[in-house]
Amino acid sequence: MNDFSKKSPSDNSRREKIAINGAGPVGALLAVMLAKKGYQVDLFESRPDSRKTNIYQGKSINLALSDRGWKALNAVGLDDEIRQQAIPMYCRVMHDIEGNITKQPYGTEEQAIWSVSRSGINEQLIDLAEQEPQVNVHFDHRLVQLNFADNTAVYLNENHHQKIHESDLVFGADGAFSKVRRLMQELPKERISYSLDYMQQSYMELSIAANEDGSHKLEKNALHIWPRKDFMLIALPNIDGSFTCTLFLNHEGELSFASLNTKAKVTAFFHQYFAEAMQYLADPVEDFLSKTPSPLCLVHIYPWLVNDSIALIGDAAHAMVPFYGQGMNCGFEDCRILSELVEKHEHQWADILAAYQDERKENGDAIIELAKRNFVEMSDLAGDERFLLRKKIEAKFHKMHPDLWIPLYAMVTFSPNIPYKTALRVGDIQQKIMDEIMLMPNIEDHWQQDHVYEKLYHLAKEMLVHQLSEVQR
Amino acid sequence: MNDFSKKSPSDNSRREKIAINGAGPVGALLAVMLAKKGYQVDLFESRPDSRKTNIYQGKSINLALSDRGWKALNAVGLDDEIRQQAIPMYCRVMHDIEGNITKQPYGTEEQAIWSVSRSGINEQLIDLAEQEPQVNVHFDHRLVQLNFADNTAVYLNENHHQKIHESDLVFGADGAFSKVRRLMQELPKERISYSLDYMQQSYMELSIAANEDGSHKLEKNALHIWPRKDFMLIALPNIDGSFTCTLFLNHEGELSFASLNTKAKVTAFFHQYFAEAMQYLADPVEDFLSKTPSPLCLVHIYPWLVNDSIALIGDAAHAMVPFYGQGMNCGFEDCRILSELVEKHEHQWADILAAYQDERKENGDAIIELAKRNFVEMSDLAGDERFLLRKKIEAKFHKMHPDLWIPLYAMVTFSPNIPYKTALRVGDIQQKIMDEIMLMPNIEDHWQQDHVYEKLYHLAKEMLVHQLSEVQR
């Protein structure tokens, strides 16, 4: 398939040939970015082209695109195009067990996270990648082997024919169960530390259909949550008027996907815990009984690189749980930072990749940790009076001192200049400070009074100022 | 190779056929134990029989056998036989950089850890397994496949012939890089969480030869340590008068196996840091330059079981670093507990294995953690005045109140009735208490005075008593 010869040492102007494995959103965006830097890119995908075959079979995963994602898309001018298919969600709408509804804005009035369909944004990005003359997209190419001595890859195509592809640089953008990563791990001398952790919850997709006139059955510009402590249901809007819902529930145990094993039990479960949502959900009991729950896992790996020329990116390097809505945003940020490093290190790939790993590994670990913790916030604390009071105090203080105090959610979601690792560290200090504030006598009655914010200011100055010099990078 | 039929439901008296993969010390001991419970056991080993072929090629790993190991060996009457080839080590002998020597007893006068050669104890245990009529040992059988539906295993023998073996129960006692474990991990529905972590240190074996008259060049009944903070050398005695030494050193970095890459650098390194040991070491510079350092890793996995009939044991379930001398002891304890559970659950294997996993998983995690922490104690603190003072205060207090305070090292090493997880928890509380004691003014002068032990008694009563009810199980 490829008969070009390897880079000759005398030809310094020749740009490396790059193979990207995995044409998901991260792989496709990376292809566009590297092509725009002047590289020839081959983008390989094991599955067929979803634009021609319906491979999603009714699966309609939704993702929340936020400022880190937008910043990366903006860097290559793709943000306007993607925004046309996205719905801004300005708040969480919490549905309690009695059917009462409360709203929690995500940030200021104009701040939102954006609901996009995974397949939709993926197809848009592949369209955009194909418009780049230097990108070749190869569907139905399943990676079976990588020769690490010369970066030759072997693929099996849809007819089970073997194809050999040579390149100078190889990226594994092939997701949480990355084949590139598995092949790296088989190398005996690389000392690759690795962990795969299953969460006790699994998830299942359900849906809410559009009204007959195509309008939304629930408030459109919101992320809906039915928090039930150990489990929860969420719903994200689609542009066709429907909502994609996800039920997060223990995989095994007393109340779990495993224990809800008859129609009667499942029906009782939905009526007991989601009576209000039952008005909107399309056949949740049928869906529940016919679908298999999907696992939630975390992946840590280090190093992300071998031979200065093969690197992991996106979920392949740092798969996380979806509770902070940051998986794709983090992958897009990986691409943006890598692309900036290409310029900074003047196309010297050993330096680029070392700096990329150095910059991104700690940030990947930080957002994996933040996402794991956020299950509790979404499924339990989000319905808790004292927790909501904390958020109100933080929001008020943020307005008073916007540089001194940015709430953790806003650092992660709306502040792409604050690295995840800084958000994690500062968030932990903020938590200690707020623990102290919440111990003030009768805080629930006095929370609007000046002395609360004087104390908060004093504590923040004392404990946060050193951190902030790093935040403003 | 096996044509017996599967257990028939009507034949309740028939004992399950058991296959154990890995004829290391743990696999061999497990075979003996299960044979003694009335089971037919096939013990498979991928390597040839070391008693007939010298497969160790001069490698002479030494292990420290301590009370947990002895208790397991004693349960099947093997302790006396093994003790004949073991050397008791009653103390640590610390060699500082100036060549000064200090001794730290491990416990009371009669308490010791025992130096055994890994290959020696392994061969002794295989001899003993072969003496059991119900054990068949199969060398040169490399496991290549496990059919989890019916517990059929496929082996390749030394002539690359395929052999198929059926059994009712399968154990993976095949070490840190367990093949049984890897085959389990490929099962898509088992939700197996897993981590493999490389430590920053690697290790290399060196040696001290015997004197010409066969006597030891250093004190025989001791474990020798040359602690140098970020790295260290240790030596364990052999019955032939030699010592097996191990150098633990960073794999990469400023002073590391990677950076010491010339004869001049290695020679300077040994003369600078191990001038005294150089009198005894046999060609350390040659050894260093000709050998490849071995990695140190930790393995966590959960579950340890699939299908109520395939289970991991020993390093396959919980590989740890060697700094507490507990790897083999923990594996032997796994065997003893499992064997006790066979009786307790009356040969009902689904119950036995569930109880085994439940009992051992937390203890495996605890000793992995303790072993990791102990590098700092061996390589740094063991040469620190204030640390030694802590140990002296603890030892004195232990003599005064032997039930209220057992030092952590003694809980792990000499107290097989205290589970590792309890030792870890109690040890953490002891550390907090001792931190407070060490803050007492002029403790280095007053440490023998009564008021120190009154305070210690008060703190221990307050913080440890609830823990102790669990210790005495």
PDB file of N, CA and C in Angstrom, chain A residues 126-169:
ATOM      1  N   ILE A 126     -14.479  13.658  10.615  1.00  0.00           N
ATOM      2  CA  ILE A 126     -13.930  12.851   9.520  1.00  0.00           C
ATOM      3  C   ILE A 126     -14.140  13.570   8.185  1.00  0.00           C
ATOM      4  N   ASP A 127     -15.330  14.161   8.002  1.00  0.00           N
ATOM      5  CA  ASP A 127     -15.562  14.979   6.798  1.00  0.00           C
ATOM      6  C   ASP A 127     -14.466  16.039   6.665  1.00  0.00           C
ATOM      7  N   LEU A 128     -14.194  16.722   7.780  1.00  0.00           N
ATOM      8  CA  LEU A 128     -13.216  17.813   7.755  1.00  0.00           C
ATOM      9  C   LEU A 128     -11.807  17.283   7.517  1.00  0.00           C
ATOM     10  N   ALA A 129     -11.512  16.088   8.087  1.00  0.00           N
ATOM     11  CA  ALA A 129     -10.194  15.489   7.848  1.00  0.00           C
ATOM     12  C   ALA A 129     -10.036  15.146   6.364  1.00  0.00           C
ATOM     13  N   GLU A 130     -11.096  14.619   5.776  1.00  0.00           N
ATOM     14  CA  GLU A 130     -11.005  14.221   4.359  1.00  0.00           C
ATOM     15  C   GLU A 130     -10.834  15.422   3.434  1.00  0.00           C
ATOM     16  N   GLN A 131     -11.261  16.591   3.904  1.00  0.00           N
ATOM     17  CA  GLN A 131     -11.070  17.802   3.091  1.00  0.00           C
ATOM     18  C   GLN A 131      -9.605  18.244   3.059  1.00  0.00           C
ATOM     19  N   GLU A 132      -8.805  17.720   4.001  1.00  0.00           N
ATOM     20  CA  GLU A 132      -7.371  18.060   3.997  1.00  0.00           C
ATOM     21  C   GLU A 132      -6.678  17.204   2.939  1.00  0.00           C
ATOM     22  N   PRO A 133      -6.011  17.818   1.987  1.00  0.00           N
ATOM     23  CA  PRO A 133      -5.367  17.024   0.923  1.00  0.00           C
ATOM     24  C   PRO A 133      -4.315  16.052   1.471  1.00  0.00           C
ATOM     25  N   GLN A 134      -3.719  16.366   2.611  1.00  0.00           N
ATOM     26  CA  GLN A 134      -2.626  15.518   3.121  1.00  0.00           C
ATOM     27  C   GLN A 134      -3.102  14.399   4.036  1.00  0.00           C
ATOM     28  N   VAL A 135      -4.442  14.256   4.179  1.00  0.00           N
ATOM     29  CA  VAL A 135      -4.956  13.187   5.044  1.00  0.00           C
ATOM     30  C   VAL A 135      -5.600  12.094   4.199  1.00  0.00           C
ATOM     31  N   ASN A 136      -5.201  10.845   4.410  1.00  0.00           N
ATOM     32  CA  ASN A 136      -5.899   9.696   3.817  1.00  0.00           C
ATOM     33  C   ASN A 136      -6.565   8.908   4.924  1.00  0.00           C
ATOM     34  N   VAL A 137      -7.867   8.691   4.800  1.00  0.00           N
ATOM     35  CA  VAL A 137      -8.593   7.936   5.810  1.00  0.00           C
ATOM     36  C   VAL A 137      -8.815   6.519   5.300  1.00  0.00           C
ATOM     37  N   HIS A 138      -8.480   5.533   6.117  1.00  0.00           N
ATOM     38  CA  HIS A 138      -8.621   4.122   5.733  1.00  0.00           C
ATOM     39  C   HIS A 138      -9.567   3.438   6.717  1.00  0.00           C
ATOM     40  N   PHE A 139     -10.797   3.203   6.315  1.00  0.00           N
ATOM     41  CA  PHE A 139     -11.733   2.464   7.170  1.00  0.00           C
ATOM     42  C   PHE A 139     -11.496   0.965   7.003  1.00  0.00           C
ATOM     43  N   ASP A 140     -12.123   0.191   7.899  1.00  0.00           N
ATOM     44  CA  ASP A 140     -12.028  -1.271   7.795  1.00  0.00           C
ATOM     45  C   ASP A 140     -10.582  -1.753   7.821  1.00  0.00           C
ATOM     46  N   HIS A 141      -9.742  -1.052   8.527  1.00  0.00           N
ATOM     47  CA  HIS A 141      -8.348  -1.472   8.669  1.00  0.00           C
ATOM     48  C   HIS A 141      -8.084  -1.772  10.137  1.00  0.00           C
ATOM     49  N   ARG A 142      -8.016  -3.060  10.412  1.00  0.00           N
ATOM     50  CA  ARG A 142      -7.810  -3.468  11.804  1.00  0.00           C
ATOM     51  C   ARG A 142      -6.327  -3.704  12.058  1.00  0.00           C
ATOM     52  N   LEU A 143      -5.763  -2.965  12.995  1.00  0.00           N
ATOM     53  CA  LEU A 143      -4.341  -3.110  13.331  1.00  0.00           C
ATOM     54  C   LEU A 143      -4.110  -4.467  13.990  1.00  0.00           C
ATOM     55  N   VAL A 144      -3.189  -5.259  13.448  1.00  0.00           N
ATOM     56  CA  VAL A 144      -2.904  -6.549  14.068  1.00  0.00           C
ATOM     57  C   VAL A 144      -1.470  -6.650  14.574  1.00  0.00           C
ATOM     58  N   GLN A 145      -0.584  -5.817  14.055  1.00  0.00           N
ATOM     59  CA  GLN A 145       0.820  -5.959  14.430  1.00  0.00           C
ATOM     60  C   GLN A 145       1.554  -4.639  14.237  1.00  0.00           C
ATOM     61  N   LEU A 146       2.501  -4.394  15.110  1.00  0.00           N
ATOM     62  CA  LEU A 146       3.344  -3.210  14.962  1.00  0.00           C
ATOM     63  C   LEU A 146       4.781  -3.668  15.137  1.00  0.00           C
ATOM     64  N   ASN A 147       5.603  -3.391  14.149  1.00  0.00           N
ATOM     65  CA  ASN A 147       7.022  -3.706  14.291  1.00  0.00           C
ATOM     66  C   ASN A 147       7.704  -2.463  14.859  1.00  0.00           C
ATOM     67  N   PHE A 148       8.089  -2.559  16.122  1.00  0.00           N
ATOM     68  CA  PHE A 148       8.607  -1.380  16.794  1.00  0.00           C
ATOM     69  C   PHE A 148      10.018  -1.000  16.324  1.00  0.00           C
ATOM     70  N   ALA A 149      10.671  -1.906  15.629  1.00  0.00           N
ATOM     71  CA  ALA A 149      12.015  -1.582  15.144  1.00  0.00           C
ATOM     72  C   ALA A 149      11.965  -0.571  14.004  1.00  0.00           C
ATOM     73  N   ASP A 150      10.936  -0.650  13.168  1.00  0.00           N
ATOM     74  CA  ASP A 150      10.884   0.275  12.021  1.00  0.00           C
ATOM     75  C   ASP A 150       9.515   0.937  11.837  1.00  0.00           C
ATOM     76  N   ASN A 151       8.627   0.831  12.853  1.00  0.00           N
ATOM     77  CA  ASN A 151       7.295   1.439  12.780  1.00  0.00           C
ATOM     78  C   ASN A 151       6.464   0.968  11.584  1.00  0.00           C
ATOM     79  N   THR A 152       6.656  -0.279  11.206  1.00  0.00           N
ATOM     80  CA  THR A 152       5.809  -0.891  10.193  1.00  0.00           C
ATOM     81  C   THR A 152       4.586  -1.487  10.882  1.00  0.00           C
ATOM     82  N   ALA A 153       3.419  -1.174  10.344  1.00  0.00           N
ATOM     83  CA  ALA A 153       2.183  -1.705  10.922  1.00  0.00           C
ATOM     84  C   ALA A 153       1.543  -2.673   9.943  1.00  0.00           C
ATOM     85  N   VAL A 154       0.904  -3.717  10.495  1.00  0.00           N
ATOM     86  CA  VAL A 154       0.165  -4.664   9.657  1.00  0.00           C
ATOM     87  C   VAL A 154      -1.320  -4.509   9.970  1.00  0.00           C
ATOM     88  N   TYR A 155      -2.122  -4.333   8.927  1.00  0.00           N
ATOM     89  CA  TYR A 155      -3.569  -4.207   9.087  1.00  0.00           C
ATOM     90  C   TYR A 155      -4.269  -5.329   8.344  1.00  0.00           C
ATOM     91  N   LEU A 156      -5.429  -5.731   8.848  1.00  0.00           N
ATOM     92  CA  LEU A 156      -6.300  -6.622   8.091  1.00  0.00           C
ATOM     93  C   LEU A 156      -7.473  -5.778   7.597  1.00  0.00           C
ATOM     94  N   ASN A 157      -7.750  -5.840   6.300  1.00  0.00           N
ATOM     95  CA  ASN A 157      -8.880  -5.051   5.798  1.00  0.00           C
ATOM     96  C   ASN A 157     -10.160  -5.881   5.793  1.00  0.00           C
ATOM     97  N   GLU A 158     -11.241  -5.308   5.253  1.00  0.00           N
ATOM     98  CA  GLU A 158     -12.547  -5.967   5.358  1.00  0.00           C
ATOM     99  C   GLU A 158     -12.565  -7.330   4.671  1.00  0.00           C
ATOM    100  N   ASN A 159     -11.698  -7.535   3.709  1.00  0.00           N
ATOM    101  CA  ASN A 159     -11.642  -8.847   3.038  1.00  0.00           C
ATOM    102  C   ASN A 159     -10.589  -9.764   3.657  1.00  0.00           C
ATOM    103  N   HIS A 160     -10.142  -9.419   4.847  1.00  0.00           N
ATOM    104  CA  HIS A 160      -9.116 -10.183   5.548  1.00  0.00           C
ATOM    105  C   HIS A 160      -7.798 -10.215   4.797  1.00  0.00           C
ATOM    106  N   HIS A 161      -7.603  -9.231   3.950  1.00  0.00           N
ATOM    107  CA  HIS A 161      -6.302  -9.118   3.306  1.00  0.00           C
ATOM    108  C   HIS A 161      -5.370  -8.328   4.208  1.00  0.00           C
ATOM    109  N   GLN A 162      -4.119  -8.750   4.184  1.00  0.00           N
ATOM    110  CA  GLN A 162      -3.125  -8.095   5.019  1.00  0.00           C
ATOM    111  C   GLN A 162      -2.546  -6.899   4.275  1.00  0.00           C
ATOM    112  N   LYS A 163      -2.442  -5.786   4.946  1.00  0.00           N
ATOM    113  CA  LYS A 163      -1.808  -4.619   4.333  1.00  0.00           C
ATOM    114  C   LYS A 163      -0.696  -4.140   5.251  1.00  0.00           C
ATOM    115  N   ILE A 164       0.406  -3.766   4.655  1.00  0.00           N
ATOM    116  CA  ILE A 164       1.545  -3.307   5.437  1.00  0.00           C
ATOM    117  C   ILE A 164       1.728  -1.817   5.210  1.00  0.00           C
ATOM    118  N   HIS A 165       1.916  -1.093   6.288  1.00  0.00           N
ATOM    119  CA  HIS A 165       2.057   0.356   6.182  1.00  0.00           C
ATOM    120  C   HIS A 165       3.284   0.815   6.957  1.00  0.00           C
ATOM    121  N   GLU A 166       4.123   1.596   6.298  1.00  0.00           N
ATOM    122  CA  GLU A 166       5.303   2.136   6.975  1.00  0.00           C
ATOM    123  C   GLU A 166       5.093   3.605   7.303  1.00  0.00           C
ATOM    124  N   SER A 167       5.596   4.012   8.447  1.00  0.00           N
ATOM    125  CA  SER A 167       5.541   5.436   8.766  1.00  0.00           C
ATOM    126  C   SER A 167       6.682   5.785   9.706  1.00  0.00           C
ATOM    127  N   ASP A 168       6.850   7.074   9.916  1.00  0.00           N
ATOM    128  CA  ASP A 168       7.913   7.519  10.827  1.00  0.00           C
ATOM    129  C   ASP A 168       7.396   7.667  12.243  1.00  0.00           C
ATOM    130  N   LEU A 169       6.152   8.076  12.343  1.00  0.00           N
ATOM    131  CA  LEU A 169       5.537   8.289  13.654  1.00  0.00           C
ATOM    132  C   LEU A 169       4.197   7.577  13.693  1.00  0.00           C
TER     133      LEU A 169
END
